[in-house]
Amino acid sequence: MSDAAAHVVILGAGHAGGTAVALLRQYGHTGPITLIGDEPIPPYQRPPLSKAWLKGEADADSLALKPLEFYAENNVDFRPNVTATALDRAAKTVALSSGDTVSYDVLILATGARAIALPIPGADLSGILFLRTAAHAEALKATVGPGKTLAVVGGGYIGLEVAASGRALGAEVVVIERETRLLARVAAEPLSTFFKGYHETHGVRFELGASVTGFTGQDGRVTGVTLADGRTLPCDAAVVGVGAHPNDELAKAAGLETARGVVVDLDARTSDPAIFAIGDVAHRPMPIYDRMFRMESVPNALEQAKQAACAITGRPRPPGECPWQWSDQFDLKLQIAGYAFDADSVILRGEPATAKFAIFHLKGDQVQSVEAINSPPEFMMGKILILNRKPVDKARLADPSISMKEVAA
Amino acid sequence: MAKVTYIQHDGTETVIDVKTGLTVMEGAVKNNIPGIDADCGGACACATCHVYVKQEWLEKTGTKSAMEESMLDFAEGVEPNSRLACQIKMSDALDGLVVNLPESQH
Ligand SMILES: Cc1cc2nc3c(=O)[nH]c(=O)nc-3n(C[C@H](O)[C@H](O)[C@H](O)COP(=O)(O)OP(=O)(O)OC[C@H]3O[C@@H](n4cnc5c(N)ncnc54)[C@H](O)[C@@H]3O)c2cc1C
Ligand code: FES
């Protein structure tokens, strides 16, 4: 269905949408491209918002995927501050908040996900923040600093990154988590324990197994977080990081198949052949695990942008990837490859006390996933082992004196 | 501004004025030069910004961190002049830098 002159309309000017634009042009698509985004700025990277950018180590220019001029120079009609409000698949048109309608030959849904709000009293006080957009990050940066107390609700990766950056900026930080351990849904127990200890050493306080029941405020501004046990923890600002919800409402209303997001195939194509869905909004097949799921990571956004751009320009489908992501906290680099679905054993390689170790999850003698702290060889080789499903000797894997290359040989 | 010449695997050369302070990776990515994927955006976490630095420039690009060294160790087609482009910050001293891009970043 390759048609180099087709009008491609992309809804959502984030990491996936912005990458799709760049790849379509790299792959020789010559037809018009329209990129619609509800944020005021061109596509940018979100990971630094909780890391380098928050600490003041990266500026707005370095966040942007491409400079603003790129879009006009490449015949891309980029429309910021515009929300897509409805999709008419029969007419192949999209209605916009500006009152305009655009017609498409090919449509890419790249609307991402949004931060979930807590439905509790006081949630609309000022000073209660989310961290999804550059505007959110600006608001957060303006409120953290020496003498301020920041409450982080949710002990996931973004919450922990914000906690680490908050400490680097001199703020007091308390992390409140409903589960009895950090990263409960996404990481192995030894990793949770390690992160807790490392953060505590750097002055972060934790309230685990604690439910937030409300926020207290004065003159419309948050002053504390109330817990189920009746205590109120004072704070000057609170960041709520309890997960994200896919922006799949347009797709649902238009009758596209959805599950935990918009259902797509290996080309990132939805149940309508003229419509693709990529990035955080997509519920996609992952052949190495033989199942479908929705991921929230940059590598996933890039991979699916590539799948869609290949399909649209008639290129062969990219080879299957091993999903991965990373997180930076203090001087720790965490790299995660794969997912621990169906894993039946856990192998620790290295000593957590040295802040250099890796946790492998295996199904039988095949690696399903690896969480590597300051350990690039374990991560890089782990990725290869997950993809090629080569059996490994568990005893050798657990022995850091045997190099990863030898373990995998 | 400092000039960087990016040479694709097929020999195509592109010369870009890169703002000093940006990295060699950012110079390529922001100008949509194919061949540098930079999946992690410069966090030294992906090794998909692998380049070969022309010999005469190698010393001026500085030394590799332990993290870069061990990420590179697992990239494909690594040579003594391999670097991760996100770890080379542009400065006036690097004006005229020439880098070759590998056939693929995996
Ligand atoms: C603080 C933070 C830190 C992160 N750190 C990491 C990390 O370290 N590593 C990693 O791999 N991933 C990380 N992620 C996740 C990663 O940023 C996302 O997976 C990625 O941005 C997904 O890209 P996307 O294009 O699907 O969605 P987004 O980048 O969210 O883009 C979607 C865009 O569409 C817009 N939009 C939505 N609905 C409409 C509409 N109807 N009309 C017009 N526009 C619309 C949204 O406003 C947004 O601009 C982080 C995310 C955050 C928020
Ligand atoms: S961009 Fe990822 S390591 Fe350089």
XYZ file of C-alpha atoms and ligand atoms in Angstrom:
572
model
C 0.000 0.000 0.000
C 3.066 2.181 -0.318
C 2.098 5.532 -1.773
C 4.866 8.093 -1.542
C 2.398 10.904 -2.230
C -0.121 9.933 0.483
C -1.086 12.576 3.041
C -0.006 11.227 6.420
C -1.697 12.822 9.440
C -0.189 12.161 12.865
C -2.194 12.828 16.024
C 0.030 13.522 19.029
C 3.344 15.364 18.707
C 5.308 13.354 21.268
C 8.243 10.984 21.101
C 6.500 8.449 18.855
C 4.795 10.986 16.570
C 7.935 13.099 16.202
C 10.026 10.042 15.399
C 7.505 8.842 12.819
C 7.813 12.201 11.014
C 11.613 11.980 10.919
C 11.643 8.351 9.737
C 9.005 8.909 7.037
C 11.230 11.614 5.542
C 14.388 9.497 5.981
C 12.656 6.627 4.210
C 11.708 8.801 1.252
C 8.069 9.609 1.886
C 7.472 12.721 -0.235
C 3.767 13.363 0.382
C 2.503 15.957 2.831
C 2.700 15.228 6.564
C 0.517 16.976 9.135
C 1.530 16.711 12.791
C -1.131 17.717 15.316
C -0.202 18.188 18.953
C -1.996 19.685 21.945
C 1.230 20.874 23.595
C 2.735 24.278 22.703
C 6.136 22.963 21.591
C 7.457 20.534 18.985
C 8.109 16.891 19.994
C 10.595 16.457 22.826
C 12.102 13.784 25.057
C 10.340 13.166 28.357
C 12.965 11.063 30.190
C 15.150 14.056 31.144
C 12.119 15.775 32.774
C 12.629 13.668 35.895
C 16.429 13.444 35.535
C 19.023 15.754 33.928
C 16.565 18.521 32.998
C 15.001 18.671 36.448
C 18.454 18.997 37.984
C 19.266 21.824 35.551
C 21.778 19.798 33.529
C 19.922 19.986 30.198
C 18.177 22.903 28.464
C 15.042 23.145 26.317
C 17.068 22.916 23.078
C 18.499 19.601 24.067
C 15.041 18.245 25.016
C 13.600 18.889 21.534
C 13.775 15.920 19.157
C 14.288 18.324 16.231
C 14.533 22.112 16.113
C 11.264 23.904 15.210
C 12.596 24.839 11.721
C 12.963 21.164 10.868
C 9.225 20.773 10.346
C 8.760 23.604 7.831
C 12.009 22.711 6.056
C 10.756 19.165 5.585
C 7.278 20.070 4.366
C 5.648 19.045 7.636
C 2.604 21.064 8.695
C 3.187 21.086 12.456
C 0.205 22.459 14.382
C 0.900 22.993 18.079
C -1.807 23.787 20.657
C -4.402 21.858 18.669
C -6.372 18.895 20.020
C -7.893 16.259 17.771
C -11.481 15.882 18.946
C -13.093 13.289 16.674
C -12.267 10.787 14.010
C -14.522 9.991 11.038
C -13.154 6.818 9.472
C -15.709 6.689 6.656
C -14.852 10.207 5.484
C -11.167 9.806 6.490
C -11.197 13.088 8.385
C -10.183 14.331 11.826
C -11.976 17.178 13.596
C -9.753 19.622 15.462
C -10.244 21.937 18.441
C -9.354 24.836 16.112
C -12.615 24.208 14.244
C -10.775 22.866 11.188
C -11.052 19.402 9.738
C -8.114 17.590 8.113
C -8.432 14.719 5.680
C -5.938 11.897 5.631
C -4.898 9.035 3.415
C -2.975 7.455 6.294
C -3.524 8.289 9.977
C -1.123 7.589 12.845
C -2.465 7.722 16.398
C 0.422 8.735 18.665
C -1.528 10.292 21.510
C 0.502 8.674 24.298
C -0.771 8.321 27.838
C -1.707 10.753 30.598
C -0.891 10.741 34.290
C -3.613 9.209 36.471
C -5.035 11.580 39.083
C -5.976 10.475 42.610
C -9.725 10.828 43.208
C -9.306 12.055 46.785
C -10.175 15.230 48.709
C -7.829 18.128 48.066
C -6.473 16.715 44.808
C -7.119 19.999 43.008
C -5.061 22.174 45.380
C -2.243 24.099 43.766
C 1.152 22.544 44.370
C -0.133 19.057 43.570
C 1.726 18.192 40.430
C 2.092 15.499 37.819
C 5.079 14.812 35.679
C 4.160 14.019 32.135
C 4.861 17.197 30.156
C 7.508 19.907 29.952
C 4.940 22.313 31.455
C 4.512 19.977 34.442
C 8.286 19.797 34.842
C 8.573 23.613 34.815
C 5.987 23.808 37.589
C 7.816 21.189 39.618
C 11.223 22.792 39.182
C 9.807 26.098 40.371
C 8.692 24.565 43.673
C 11.603 22.353 44.729
C 14.768 23.637 46.340
C 16.521 24.064 49.691
C 14.121 24.489 52.609
C 11.215 22.922 50.726
C 9.640 19.550 51.358
C 8.506 17.501 48.403
C 6.111 14.590 48.827
C 6.248 11.997 46.067
C 3.136 9.844 45.887
C 4.033 6.590 44.151
C 7.290 4.662 44.421
C 7.728 3.747 40.747
C 10.621 4.705 38.506
C 9.442 8.228 37.780
C 8.715 8.809 41.481
C 12.177 7.600 42.477
C 13.837 9.719 39.800
C 11.974 12.773 41.011
C 13.024 11.939 44.575
C 16.691 11.695 43.551
C 16.537 14.940 41.544
C 14.689 16.643 44.409
C 17.513 15.725 46.792
C 20.081 16.973 44.265
C 18.221 20.307 44.302
C 18.435 20.438 48.085
C 14.806 19.666 48.965
C 13.571 17.341 51.714
C 11.864 14.385 50.048
C 9.376 11.823 51.326
C 8.130 9.027 49.058
C 4.757 7.495 49.889
C 3.932 4.086 48.432
C 0.808 1.995 48.909
C 2.601 -1.325 48.426
C 4.964 -2.633 51.102
C 7.915 -2.347 48.743
C 9.060 0.051 46.033
C 8.645 -0.767 42.326
C 6.351 -3.587 43.428
C 4.753 -4.090 40.020
C 7.875 -3.763 37.888
C 10.998 -4.958 39.702
C 12.372 -7.922 41.617
C 12.438 -7.770 45.422
C 16.253 -7.442 45.798
C 16.142 -4.418 43.508
C 13.378 -2.793 45.594
C 15.419 -3.317 48.744
C 18.543 -1.951 47.103
C 16.845 1.218 45.827
C 15.253 1.888 49.198
C 18.592 1.631 50.980
C 20.410 3.743 48.399
C 17.799 6.492 48.515
C 17.780 6.485 52.314
C 21.553 6.919 52.337
C 20.933 10.015 50.201
C 18.368 11.399 52.628
C 15.079 10.301 51.057
C 12.427 9.203 53.579
C 9.911 6.443 52.806
C 6.393 5.644 53.937
C 5.686 2.176 52.568
C 2.372 0.368 52.850
C 0.816 3.798 53.278
C -2.379 4.879 51.532
C -2.903 8.542 50.748
C -6.464 9.527 51.636
C -6.345 13.244 50.967
C -4.365 16.472 50.813
C -4.581 19.341 53.263
C -4.187 22.911 52.132
C -4.200 26.546 53.073
C -5.350 29.403 50.818
C -5.753 26.921 47.972
C -2.215 25.558 48.264
C -1.193 22.102 49.414
C 0.377 21.914 52.889
C 0.292 18.206 53.603
C -0.530 14.665 52.592
C -2.973 12.732 54.787
C -2.474 8.990 55.210
C -4.988 6.270 56.059
C -3.450 5.898 59.534
C -4.488 9.467 60.273
C -1.087 11.146 60.074
C -0.544 14.217 57.920
C 2.930 14.641 56.421
C 3.680 18.312 55.811
C 4.882 19.313 52.324
C 5.274 22.343 50.081
C 4.480 20.401 46.946
C 3.387 16.887 46.046
C 4.119 14.951 42.873
C 1.618 12.256 42.019
C 3.199 9.424 40.041
C 0.795 6.525 40.274
C 0.721 5.431 36.648
C -0.608 6.509 33.299
C -3.700 5.834 31.219
C -3.575 5.520 27.409
C -5.210 8.330 25.423
C -7.292 5.909 23.372
C -10.686 7.620 23.597
C -10.660 8.893 19.988
C -9.941 5.393 18.735
C -12.646 3.860 20.930
C -15.240 6.373 19.840
C -14.370 5.644 16.198
C -14.915 1.917 16.748
C -11.286 0.776 16.454
C -10.430 -2.356 18.368
C -8.962 -1.540 21.785
C -7.784 -3.587 24.764
C -5.380 -1.976 27.238
C -4.731 0.490 24.435
C -5.354 0.577 20.691
C -4.833 -2.930 19.336
C -2.256 -3.135 16.547
C -0.374 -5.786 14.551
C 3.357 -6.173 13.899
C 3.240 -3.270 11.432
C 1.597 -1.081 14.113
C -1.588 -1.139 12.033
C -4.953 -0.983 13.802
C -8.134 -2.834 12.866
C -8.588 -0.118 10.173
C -5.893 -0.589 7.481
C -5.531 3.172 6.946
C -4.833 3.811 10.646
C -1.731 3.044 12.694
C -1.200 3.428 16.447
C 2.262 3.767 18.013
C 3.896 4.399 21.379
C 2.278 4.497 24.811
C -1.241 4.370 23.333
C -0.745 1.046 21.513
C -1.497 -2.490 22.699
C 0.975 -4.405 20.566
C 2.183 -7.920 19.885
C 5.566 -8.874 21.307
C 6.585 -12.088 19.534
C 9.466 -13.060 21.828
C 6.981 -13.346 24.702
C 4.167 -14.617 22.515
C 1.669 -12.105 23.863
C 0.237 -8.616 23.482
C 0.848 -5.740 25.857
C 1.149 -1.998 26.217
C 4.508 -0.478 27.084
C 5.540 2.959 28.230
C 9.096 3.466 27.083
C 11.101 5.411 24.554
C 12.567 2.323 22.847
C 9.006 1.058 22.359
C 7.904 4.400 20.868
C 10.901 4.353 18.509
C 10.368 0.757 17.461
C 6.723 1.259 16.648
C 7.397 4.538 14.819
C 9.818 2.494 12.724
C 7.256 -0.281 12.131
C 4.647 2.224 10.935
C 7.102 4.205 8.802
C 8.340 0.982 7.168
C 4.808 -0.193 6.430
C 3.791 3.192 5.014
C 6.853 3.471 2.764
C 6.824 -0.171 1.668
C 10.017 -1.151 3.487
C 10.451 -4.564 5.058
C 9.273 -4.858 8.657
C 12.093 -4.274 11.189
C 13.407 -7.466 12.845
C 11.829 -8.203 16.242
C 13.396 -6.314 19.145
C 14.069 -7.011 22.790
C 12.138 -4.383 24.761
C 14.252 -2.363 27.176
C 14.379 0.834 29.206
C 16.580 2.681 31.607
C 16.437 4.859 34.714
C 18.988 7.217 36.280
C 18.925 7.895 40.035
C 21.797 9.630 41.813
C 24.898 7.986 40.292
C 23.041 4.770 39.513
C 22.308 3.654 35.993
C 19.616 1.035 35.810
C 19.133 -0.739 32.488
C 16.314 -3.230 32.105
C 15.927 -5.649 29.216
C 12.876 -7.802 28.643
C 9.991 -8.679 30.950
C 9.905 -11.401 33.601
C 6.756 -13.104 32.258
C 6.564 -16.755 33.265
C 10.010 -16.609 34.914
C 10.565 -19.431 37.399
C 13.939 -18.517 38.861
C 15.923 -15.433 39.805
C 19.722 -15.227 39.629
C 21.649 -12.503 41.394
C 25.003 -11.686 39.789
C 27.276 -9.408 41.801
C 26.889 -7.823 45.194
C 24.159 -5.184 45.754
C 26.290 -3.546 48.468
C 28.766 -2.504 45.751
C 25.996 -0.808 43.702
C 27.099 -2.920 40.747
C 24.998 -6.023 40.198
C 22.366 -7.593 37.978
C 19.250 -9.656 38.531
C 18.376 -12.201 35.854
C 14.937 -13.758 35.539
C 14.856 -17.133 33.842
C 12.270 -19.543 32.550
C 14.003 -22.901 32.657
C 17.500 -22.066 31.435
C 16.464 -19.174 29.191
C 16.813 -15.554 30.203
C 13.484 -13.667 30.199
C 14.698 -10.361 31.573
C 17.573 -8.646 33.327
C 17.748 -5.646 35.641
C 21.299 -4.287 35.622
C 22.646 -1.674 38.026
C 25.826 0.021 36.780
C 26.450 -3.167 34.792
C 26.386 -2.570 31.017
C 27.827 -5.985 30.058
C 25.036 -7.795 31.911
C 22.459 -5.576 30.222
C 23.921 -5.783 26.706
C 24.539 -9.526 26.815
C 21.220 -10.083 28.581
C 19.439 -8.408 25.659
C 21.159 -10.730 23.204
C 20.345 -13.815 25.304
C 16.691 -12.814 25.592
C 16.425 -12.422 21.825
C 18.240 -15.594 20.810
C 16.839 -17.685 23.691
C 20.142 -19.448 24.091
C 20.189 -21.650 27.220
C 22.617 -20.519 29.925
C 24.338 -22.284 32.801
C 22.841 -20.738 35.945
C 25.887 -21.348 38.116
C 28.145 -19.560 35.638
C 25.647 -16.727 35.244
C 25.705 -16.227 39.018
C 29.511 -15.990 39.071
C 30.727 -12.464 38.275
C 34.305 -13.694 37.857
C 33.187 -15.332 34.595
C 32.666 -12.601 31.978
C 29.262 -12.247 30.313
C 30.849 -13.047 26.962
C 32.073 -16.350 28.368
C 28.746 -17.076 30.036
C 26.995 -16.607 26.694
C 29.637 -18.363 24.606
C 29.450 26.552 16.181
C 31.898 23.888 15.087
C 31.794 21.857 11.877
C 31.333 18.099 11.925
C 31.482 15.893 8.830
C 29.329 12.777 9.101
C 30.189 10.076 6.551
C 27.501 7.425 5.994
C 28.403 3.811 5.439
C 27.662 4.309 1.699
C 30.081 7.236 1.510
C 27.523 10.086 1.609
C 29.047 13.058 3.445
C 27.098 15.700 5.328
C 28.725 18.690 6.969
C 26.820 20.180 9.904
C 27.473 23.256 12.045
C 26.955 21.947 15.549
C 26.448 24.368 18.425
C 29.302 24.026 20.901
C 28.109 22.253 24.027
C 25.854 19.910 22.035
C 27.142 16.417 21.406
C 28.187 14.822 18.115
C 25.085 12.619 18.483
C 22.773 15.640 18.868
C 24.308 17.279 15.800
C 23.293 14.281 13.715
C 19.898 13.576 15.244
C 18.636 17.174 15.216
C 19.526 17.348 11.512
C 17.855 14.017 10.742
C 21.049 12.377 9.532
C 20.352 8.673 9.229
C 22.761 6.183 10.768
C 22.754 7.395 14.373
C 19.711 6.045 16.210
C 20.465 7.336 19.706
C 17.604 5.436 21.318
C 18.372 6.679 24.820
C 18.846 10.325 23.844
C 22.373 10.515 25.204
C 22.072 8.692 28.528
C 24.929 6.336 27.581
C 22.450 3.492 27.960
C 21.917 2.133 24.443
C 25.095 2.178 22.309
C 23.063 3.063 19.193
C 25.125 6.213 18.561
C 28.310 4.334 17.671
C 30.721 6.231 15.353
C 34.296 5.858 14.158
C 36.372 8.951 14.809
C 38.956 9.831 12.117
C 42.334 8.923 13.556
C 43.764 12.456 13.640
C 40.833 13.619 15.816
C 40.767 10.726 18.224
C 42.947 12.264 20.896
C 41.057 15.590 20.846
C 37.733 13.863 21.552
C 39.009 12.945 25.013
C 38.939 9.680 26.930
C 36.079 7.246 27.314
C 34.359 6.807 30.671
C 34.216 3.288 32.107
C 30.487 3.225 31.273
C 31.088 4.163 27.633
C 33.912 1.656 27.374
C 31.798 -1.225 28.578
C 28.746 -0.268 26.476
C 30.952 -0.083 23.372
C 32.420 -3.475 24.146
C 29.094 -5.000 23.090
C 28.390 -2.887 20.010
C 28.863 -4.447 16.582
C 32.015 -3.812 14.551
C 33.941 -2.050 17.299
C 37.369 -0.656 16.343
C 40.027 1.151 18.380
C 38.603 4.470 17.063
C 35.004 3.649 18.069
C 33.176 6.134 20.275
C 29.626 6.745 21.452
C 28.708 10.026 19.739
C 26.569 11.144 22.695
C 29.684 11.212 24.866
C 31.609 13.661 22.644
C 30.708 17.286 23.446
C 31.469 19.793 20.693
C 33.988 22.544 21.422
C 35.972 24.934 19.240
C 38.900 22.512 19.458
C 36.788 19.942 17.580
C 35.929 22.302 14.674
C 36.405 20.175 11.540
C 35.800 16.795 13.228
C 35.163 13.864 10.866
C 33.230 10.751 11.934
C 32.267 7.637 9.974
C 28.986 5.872 10.699
C 28.702 2.084 10.938
C 26.485 0.069 8.605
C 23.905 -0.437 11.333
C 23.533 0.384 15.016
C 22.811 -3.115 16.278
C 8.976 11.972 33.541
C 9.103 10.822 32.599
C 10.275 10.070 32.574
C 10.428 9.017 31.694
N 11.599 8.320 31.686
C 11.781 7.313 30.788
C 13.023 6.622 30.706
O 13.961 6.883 31.451
N 13.167 5.641 29.770
C 12.154 5.313 28.913
O 12.333 4.446 28.071
N 10.940 5.952 28.963
C 10.740 6.938 29.881
N 9.524 7.593 29.942
C 8.423 7.165 29.054
C 8.497 7.798 27.665
O 8.728 9.178 27.766
C 7.211 7.531 26.909
O 7.084 6.137 26.776
C 7.185 8.184 25.528
O 7.170 9.578 25.633
C 5.991 7.711 24.725
O 5.883 8.427 23.531
P 4.454 8.707 22.892
O 4.710 9.541 21.680
O 3.712 7.451 22.768
O 3.683 9.566 23.965
P 3.985 11.051 24.406
O 5.428 11.346 24.300
O 3.279 11.243 25.691
O 3.264 11.948 23.296
C 1.870 11.977 23.099
C 1.491 13.397 22.720
O 0.164 13.430 22.212
C -0.538 14.531 22.779
N -1.980 14.262 22.637
C -2.726 13.384 23.353
N -4.023 13.408 22.910
C -4.065 14.316 21.896
C -5.103 14.770 21.034
N -6.357 14.297 21.106
N -4.806 15.726 20.109
C -3.534 16.199 19.994
N -2.524 15.798 20.783
C -2.775 14.855 21.718
C 0.002 14.559 24.179
O -0.237 15.790 24.812
C 1.495 14.350 23.905
O 2.122 15.553 23.548
C 9.348 8.668 30.823
C 8.157 9.396 30.849
C 8.020 10.470 31.716
C 6.735 11.237 31.729
S 22.529 7.867 22.585
Fe 22.323 6.080 23.772
S 24.369 5.625 24.248
Fe 24.572 7.393 23.023
